[in-house]
Amino acid sequence: MLSNIAGFANIGSLILATIIAYIGVDQSRKRDTDKVYEYLEGLSNAKNHLEDKLSDLIENQTLFYFNKFSSEFSSFVNSIEYFSSKIINQKLYKTKAFKEFQGESSYSLLEIVNNLLILFEFIEERRFREYLITGSNSTSRKNLRNTFVLLKEVLTVEEFEELLKTCKEKGLY
């Protein structure tokens, strides 16, 4: 009789351990999803600041507003790199939340980097032609090292090669 009770206790312990492990895995996934959304929120805030500075520049195309926009662009580049490094370091690119961001959002990482290249070209044109600022821009592809590592992980080979080609054309290489 005692051995039967001990057997049931062992089975009960195993079932309880399985339930606890399942809950732990489920909570871990939820935390990962929360982290992705937290990092996306920071990226969205940086994007909004950049859009505000761009609208200011469009309304008043002076060197002062251009410099504010250029500074905000650098800040946005840093935000993308921070986002990418967090996603890579925590392997969050394998989560459902990140895959949804990549697939369902018009602000997927590739879309963001493509828009970034357009803005980079815009800044470089204005810098040298309109404002006669000499010296190189502090932004280069090395500032987006983790972003390109992440993009290589999530894009097809063809998409990644096309992106590198665009980077060379825009001067961000």
PDB file of C-alpha atoms in Angstrom:
ATOM      1  CA  MET A   1       0.000   0.000   0.000  1.00  0.00           C
ATOM      2  CA  LEU A   2       2.830   2.386   0.884  1.00  0.00           C
ATOM      3  CA  SER A   3       4.606   1.638  -2.375  1.00  0.00           C
ATOM      4  CA  ASN A   4       1.409   2.477  -4.321  1.00  0.00           C
ATOM      5  CA  ILE A   5       1.132   5.818  -2.549  1.00  0.00           C
ATOM      6  CA  ALA A   6       4.823   6.530  -3.249  1.00  0.00           C
ATOM      7  CA  GLY A   7       4.278   5.632  -6.916  1.00  0.00           C
ATOM      8  CA  PHE A   8       1.325   8.030  -7.164  1.00  0.00           C
ATOM      9  CA  ALA A   9       3.411  10.711  -5.462  1.00  0.00           C
ATOM     10  CA  ASN A  10       6.201  10.257  -8.015  1.00  0.00           C
ATOM     11  CA  ILE A  11       3.716  10.429 -10.903  1.00  0.00           C
ATOM     12  CA  GLY A  12       2.093  13.472  -9.317  1.00  0.00           C
ATOM     13  CA  SER A  13       5.496  15.136  -8.917  1.00  0.00           C
ATOM     14  CA  LEU A  14       6.308  14.445 -12.544  1.00  0.00           C
ATOM     15  CA  ILE A  15       2.967  15.881 -13.720  1.00  0.00           C
ATOM     16  CA  LEU A  16       3.412  18.956 -11.490  1.00  0.00           C
ATOM     17  CA  ALA A  17       6.969  19.481 -12.784  1.00  0.00           C
ATOM     18  CA  THR A  18       5.685  19.222 -16.374  1.00  0.00           C
ATOM     19  CA  ILE A  19       2.964  21.793 -15.705  1.00  0.00           C
ATOM     20  CA  ILE A  20       5.454  24.167 -14.059  1.00  0.00           C
ATOM     21  CA  ALA A  21       7.878  23.770 -16.976  1.00  0.00           C
ATOM     22  CA  TYR A  22       5.096  24.473 -19.477  1.00  0.00           C
ATOM     23  CA  ILE A  23       4.046  27.598 -17.577  1.00  0.00           C
ATOM     24  CA  GLY A  24       7.698  28.718 -17.438  1.00  0.00           C
ATOM     25  CA  VAL A  25       8.144  28.301 -21.196  1.00  0.00           C
ATOM     26  CA  ASP A  26       4.856  30.118 -21.848  1.00  0.00           C
ATOM     27  CA  GLN A  27       5.865  33.009 -19.564  1.00  0.00           C
ATOM     28  CA  SER A  28       9.280  33.172 -21.232  1.00  0.00           C
ATOM     29  CA  ARG A  29       7.609  33.533 -24.635  1.00  0.00           C
ATOM     30  CA  LYS A  30       5.383  36.291 -23.281  1.00  0.00           C
ATOM     31  CA  ARG A  31       8.429  38.116 -21.874  1.00  0.00           C
ATOM     32  CA  ASP A  32      10.182  37.794 -25.237  1.00  0.00           C
ATOM     33  CA  THR A  33       7.130  39.212 -26.992  1.00  0.00           C
ATOM     34  CA  ASP A  34       6.993  42.074 -24.486  1.00  0.00           C
ATOM     35  CA  LYS A  35      10.685  42.801 -25.097  1.00  0.00           C
ATOM     36  CA  VAL A  36      10.187  42.938 -28.874  1.00  0.00           C
ATOM     37  CA  TYR A  37       7.297  45.359 -28.470  1.00  0.00           C
ATOM     38  CA  GLU A  38       9.283  47.446 -25.983  1.00  0.00           C
ATOM     39  CA  TYR A  39      12.164  47.777 -28.452  1.00  0.00           C
ATOM     40  CA  LEU A  40       9.721  48.492 -31.287  1.00  0.00           C
ATOM     41  CA  GLU A  41       8.159  51.258 -29.225  1.00  0.00           C
ATOM     42  CA  GLY A  42      11.562  52.905 -28.783  1.00  0.00           C
ATOM     43  CA  LEU A  43      12.202  52.600 -32.506  1.00  0.00           C
ATOM     44  CA  SER A  44       8.788  54.098 -33.283  1.00  0.00           C
ATOM     45  CA  ASN A  45       9.461  57.047 -30.975  1.00  0.00           C
ATOM     46  CA  ALA A  46      12.786  57.731 -32.705  1.00  0.00           C
ATOM     47  CA  LYS A  47      11.043  57.511 -36.086  1.00  0.00           C
ATOM     48  CA  ASN A  48       8.416  60.033 -34.950  1.00  0.00           C
ATOM     49  CA  HIS A  49      11.113  62.465 -33.781  1.00  0.00           C
ATOM     50  CA  LEU A  50      12.852  62.128 -37.139  1.00  0.00           C
ATOM     51  CA  GLU A  51       9.587  62.797 -38.997  1.00  0.00           C
ATOM     52  CA  ASP A  52       9.002  65.932 -36.869  1.00  0.00           C
ATOM     53  CA  LYS A  53      12.463  67.274 -37.688  1.00  0.00           C
ATOM     54  CA  LEU A  54      11.948  66.499 -41.377  1.00  0.00           C
ATOM     55  CA  SER A  55       8.676  68.430 -41.410  1.00  0.00           C
ATOM     56  CA  ASP A  56      10.437  71.341 -39.657  1.00  0.00           C
ATOM     57  CA  LEU A  57      13.142  71.277 -42.329  1.00  0.00           C
ATOM     58  CA  ILE A  58      10.608  71.206 -45.153  1.00  0.00           C
ATOM     59  CA  GLU A  59       8.850  74.256 -43.684  1.00  0.00           C
ATOM     60  CA  ASN A  60      12.042  76.196 -43.040  1.00  0.00           C
ATOM     61  CA  GLN A  61      15.025  75.093 -45.116  1.00  0.00           C
ATOM     62  CA  THR A  62      17.791  76.800 -43.201  1.00  0.00           C
ATOM     63  CA  LEU A  63      21.102  75.407 -42.016  1.00  0.00           C
ATOM     64  CA  PHE A  64      19.825  75.434 -38.420  1.00  0.00           C
ATOM     65  CA  TYR A  65      16.882  73.145 -39.218  1.00  0.00           C
ATOM     66  CA  PHE A  66      19.029  71.015 -41.504  1.00  0.00           C
ATOM     67  CA  ASN A  67      21.492  70.418 -38.651  1.00  0.00           C
ATOM     68  CA  LYS A  68      18.642  69.501 -36.302  1.00  0.00           C
ATOM     69  CA  PHE A  69      17.328  67.031 -38.869  1.00  0.00           C
ATOM     70  CA  SER A  70      20.802  65.611 -39.461  1.00  0.00           C
ATOM     71  CA  SER A  71      21.281  65.139 -35.698  1.00  0.00           C
ATOM     72  CA  GLU A  72      17.902  63.439 -35.423  1.00  0.00           C
ATOM     73  CA  PHE A  73      18.865  61.190 -38.336  1.00  0.00           C
ATOM     74  CA  SER A  74      21.994  60.107 -36.433  1.00  0.00           C
ATOM     75  CA  SER A  75      19.856  59.460 -33.374  1.00  0.00           C
ATOM     76  CA  PHE A  76      17.502  57.332 -35.477  1.00  0.00           C
ATOM     77  CA  VAL A  77      20.458  55.338 -36.831  1.00  0.00           C
ATOM     78  CA  ASN A  78      21.548  54.713 -33.225  1.00  0.00           C
ATOM     79  CA  SER A  79      18.002  53.598 -32.344  1.00  0.00           C
ATOM     80  CA  ILE A  80      17.936  51.111 -35.215  1.00  0.00           C
ATOM     81  CA  GLU A  81      21.311  49.751 -34.179  1.00  0.00           C
ATOM     82  CA  TYR A  82      20.197  49.460 -30.534  1.00  0.00           C
ATOM     83  CA  PHE A  83      17.024  47.666 -31.621  1.00  0.00           C
ATOM     84  CA  SER A  84      18.971  45.285 -33.855  1.00  0.00           C
ATOM     85  CA  SER A  85      21.623  44.495 -31.256  1.00  0.00           C
ATOM     86  CA  LYS A  86      18.958  43.695 -28.628  1.00  0.00           C
ATOM     87  CA  ILE A  87      17.042  41.474 -31.054  1.00  0.00           C
ATOM     88  CA  ILE A  88      20.235  39.625 -32.054  1.00  0.00           C
ATOM     89  CA  ASN A  89      21.731  39.271 -28.559  1.00  0.00           C
ATOM     90  CA  GLN A  90      18.510  37.857 -27.138  1.00  0.00           C
ATOM     91  CA  LYS A  91      17.723  35.843 -30.295  1.00  0.00           C
ATOM     92  CA  LEU A  92      14.339  37.543 -30.442  1.00  0.00           C
ATOM     93  CA  TYR A  93      14.256  37.406 -34.260  1.00  0.00           C
ATOM     94  CA  LYS A  94      12.950  33.866 -33.842  1.00  0.00           C
ATOM     95  CA  THR A  95       9.878  35.020 -31.896  1.00  0.00           C
ATOM     96  CA  LYS A  96       6.391  35.300 -33.296  1.00  0.00           C
ATOM     97  CA  ALA A  97       6.244  39.017 -32.436  1.00  0.00           C
ATOM     98  CA  PHE A  98       9.346  39.825 -34.489  1.00  0.00           C
ATOM     99  CA  LYS A  99       8.163  37.678 -37.403  1.00  0.00           C
ATOM    100  CA  GLU A 100       4.837  39.543 -37.365  1.00  0.00           C
ATOM    101  CA  PHE A 101       6.730  42.848 -37.360  1.00  0.00           C
ATOM    102  CA  GLN A 102       8.747  41.655 -40.349  1.00  0.00           C
ATOM    103  CA  GLY A 103       5.791  40.303 -42.290  1.00  0.00           C
ATOM    104  CA  GLU A 104       2.716  42.328 -41.489  1.00  0.00           C
ATOM    105  CA  SER A 105       4.051  45.811 -40.840  1.00  0.00           C
ATOM    106  CA  SER A 106       4.940  48.359 -43.447  1.00  0.00           C
ATOM    107  CA  TYR A 107       7.723  49.303 -41.032  1.00  0.00           C
ATOM    108  CA  SER A 108       9.622  46.043 -41.281  1.00  0.00           C
ATOM    109  CA  LEU A 109      13.339  46.333 -40.707  1.00  0.00           C
ATOM    110  CA  LEU A 110      14.083  46.172 -44.432  1.00  0.00           C
ATOM    111  CA  GLU A 111      11.541  48.940 -45.091  1.00  0.00           C
ATOM    112  CA  ILE A 112      13.093  51.065 -42.345  1.00  0.00           C
ATOM    113  CA  VAL A 113      16.604  50.612 -43.738  1.00  0.00           C
ATOM    114  CA  ASN A 114      15.421  51.386 -47.288  1.00  0.00           C
ATOM    115  CA  ASN A 115      13.816  54.616 -46.031  1.00  0.00           C
ATOM    116  CA  LEU A 116      16.986  55.339 -44.105  1.00  0.00           C
ATOM    117  CA  LEU A 117      18.984  55.079 -47.326  1.00  0.00           C
ATOM    118  CA  ILE A 118      16.671  57.586 -49.017  1.00  0.00           C
ATOM    119  CA  LEU A 119      17.111  60.003 -46.115  1.00  0.00           C
ATOM    120  CA  PHE A 120      20.872  59.442 -46.097  1.00  0.00           C
ATOM    121  CA  GLU A 121      21.038  60.376 -49.793  1.00  0.00           C
ATOM    122  CA  PHE A 122      18.823  63.422 -49.122  1.00  0.00           C
ATOM    123  CA  ILE A 123      21.133  64.603 -46.319  1.00  0.00           C
ATOM    124  CA  GLU A 124      24.294  64.052 -48.338  1.00  0.00           C
ATOM    125  CA  GLU A 125      22.905  66.012 -51.312  1.00  0.00           C
ATOM    126  CA  ARG A 126      21.888  68.969 -49.156  1.00  0.00           C
ATOM    127  CA  ARG A 127      25.071  68.891 -47.112  1.00  0.00           C
ATOM    128  CA  PHE A 128      27.411  69.375 -50.044  1.00  0.00           C
ATOM    129  CA  ARG A 129      25.279  71.174 -52.612  1.00  0.00           C
ATOM    130  CA  GLU A 130      22.983  73.507 -50.704  1.00  0.00           C
ATOM    131  CA  TYR A 131      24.796  74.133 -47.446  1.00  0.00           C
ATOM    132  CA  LEU A 132      28.388  73.699 -48.675  1.00  0.00           C
ATOM    133  CA  ILE A 133      29.311  71.630 -45.631  1.00  0.00           C
ATOM    134  CA  THR A 134      32.553  69.808 -46.274  1.00  0.00           C
ATOM    135  CA  GLY A 135      33.777  66.765 -44.428  1.00  0.00           C
ATOM    136  CA  SER A 136      32.216  63.371 -44.325  1.00  0.00           C
ATOM    137  CA  ASN A 137      29.010  62.388 -42.651  1.00  0.00           C
ATOM    138  CA  SER A 138      29.451  60.466 -39.432  1.00  0.00           C
ATOM    139  CA  THR A 139      26.929  57.864 -40.582  1.00  0.00           C
ATOM    140  CA  SER A 140      28.169  54.857 -42.489  1.00  0.00           C
ATOM    141  CA  ARG A 141      27.269  51.217 -42.843  1.00  0.00           C
ATOM    142  CA  LYS A 142      29.546  50.350 -39.927  1.00  0.00           C
ATOM    143  CA  ASN A 143      27.134  52.335 -37.731  1.00  0.00           C
ATOM    144  CA  LEU A 144      24.524  49.737 -38.708  1.00  0.00           C
ATOM    145  CA  ARG A 145      26.708  46.660 -38.247  1.00  0.00           C
ATOM    146  CA  ASN A 146      24.232  44.757 -36.043  1.00  0.00           C
ATOM    147  CA  THR A 147      21.349  45.825 -38.249  1.00  0.00           C
ATOM    148  CA  PHE A 148      22.997  44.253 -41.275  1.00  0.00           C
ATOM    149  CA  VAL A 149      23.787  41.110 -39.255  1.00  0.00           C
ATOM    150  CA  LEU A 150      20.112  40.892 -38.318  1.00  0.00           C
ATOM    151  CA  LEU A 151      18.969  41.589 -41.875  1.00  0.00           C
ATOM    152  CA  LYS A 152      21.260  38.865 -43.176  1.00  0.00           C
ATOM    153  CA  GLU A 153      19.618  36.508 -40.683  1.00  0.00           C
ATOM    154  CA  VAL A 154      16.007  37.333 -41.634  1.00  0.00           C
ATOM    155  CA  LEU A 155      16.183  38.175 -45.361  1.00  0.00           C
ATOM    156  CA  THR A 156      16.638  35.903 -48.306  1.00  0.00           C
ATOM    157  CA  VAL A 157      20.048  35.974 -49.998  1.00  0.00           C
ATOM    158  CA  GLU A 158      18.570  37.850 -52.977  1.00  0.00           C
ATOM    159  CA  GLU A 159      16.918  40.508 -50.779  1.00  0.00           C
ATOM    160  CA  PHE A 160      20.114  41.004 -48.805  1.00  0.00           C
ATOM    161  CA  GLU A 161      22.250  41.326 -51.960  1.00  0.00           C
ATOM    162  CA  GLU A 162      19.763  43.864 -53.360  1.00  0.00           C
ATOM    163  CA  LEU A 163      20.024  45.856 -50.132  1.00  0.00           C
ATOM    164  CA  LEU A 164      23.831  45.873 -50.318  1.00  0.00           C
ATOM    165  CA  LYS A 165      23.621  47.050 -53.921  1.00  0.00           C
ATOM    166  CA  THR A 166      21.304  49.897 -52.891  1.00  0.00           C
ATOM    167  CA  CYS A 167      23.704  50.840 -50.068  1.00  0.00           C
ATOM    168  CA  LYS A 168      26.544  51.161 -52.567  1.00  0.00           C
ATOM    169  CA  GLU A 169      24.396  53.292 -54.896  1.00  0.00           C
ATOM    170  CA  LYS A 170      23.365  55.622 -52.059  1.00  0.00           C
ATOM    171  CA  GLY A 171      26.889  55.915 -50.665  1.00  0.00           C
ATOM    172  CA  LEU A 172      26.231  54.162 -47.367  1.00  0.00           C
ATOM    173  CA  TYR A 173      28.855  51.475 -47.714  1.00  0.00           C
TER     174      TYR A 173
END
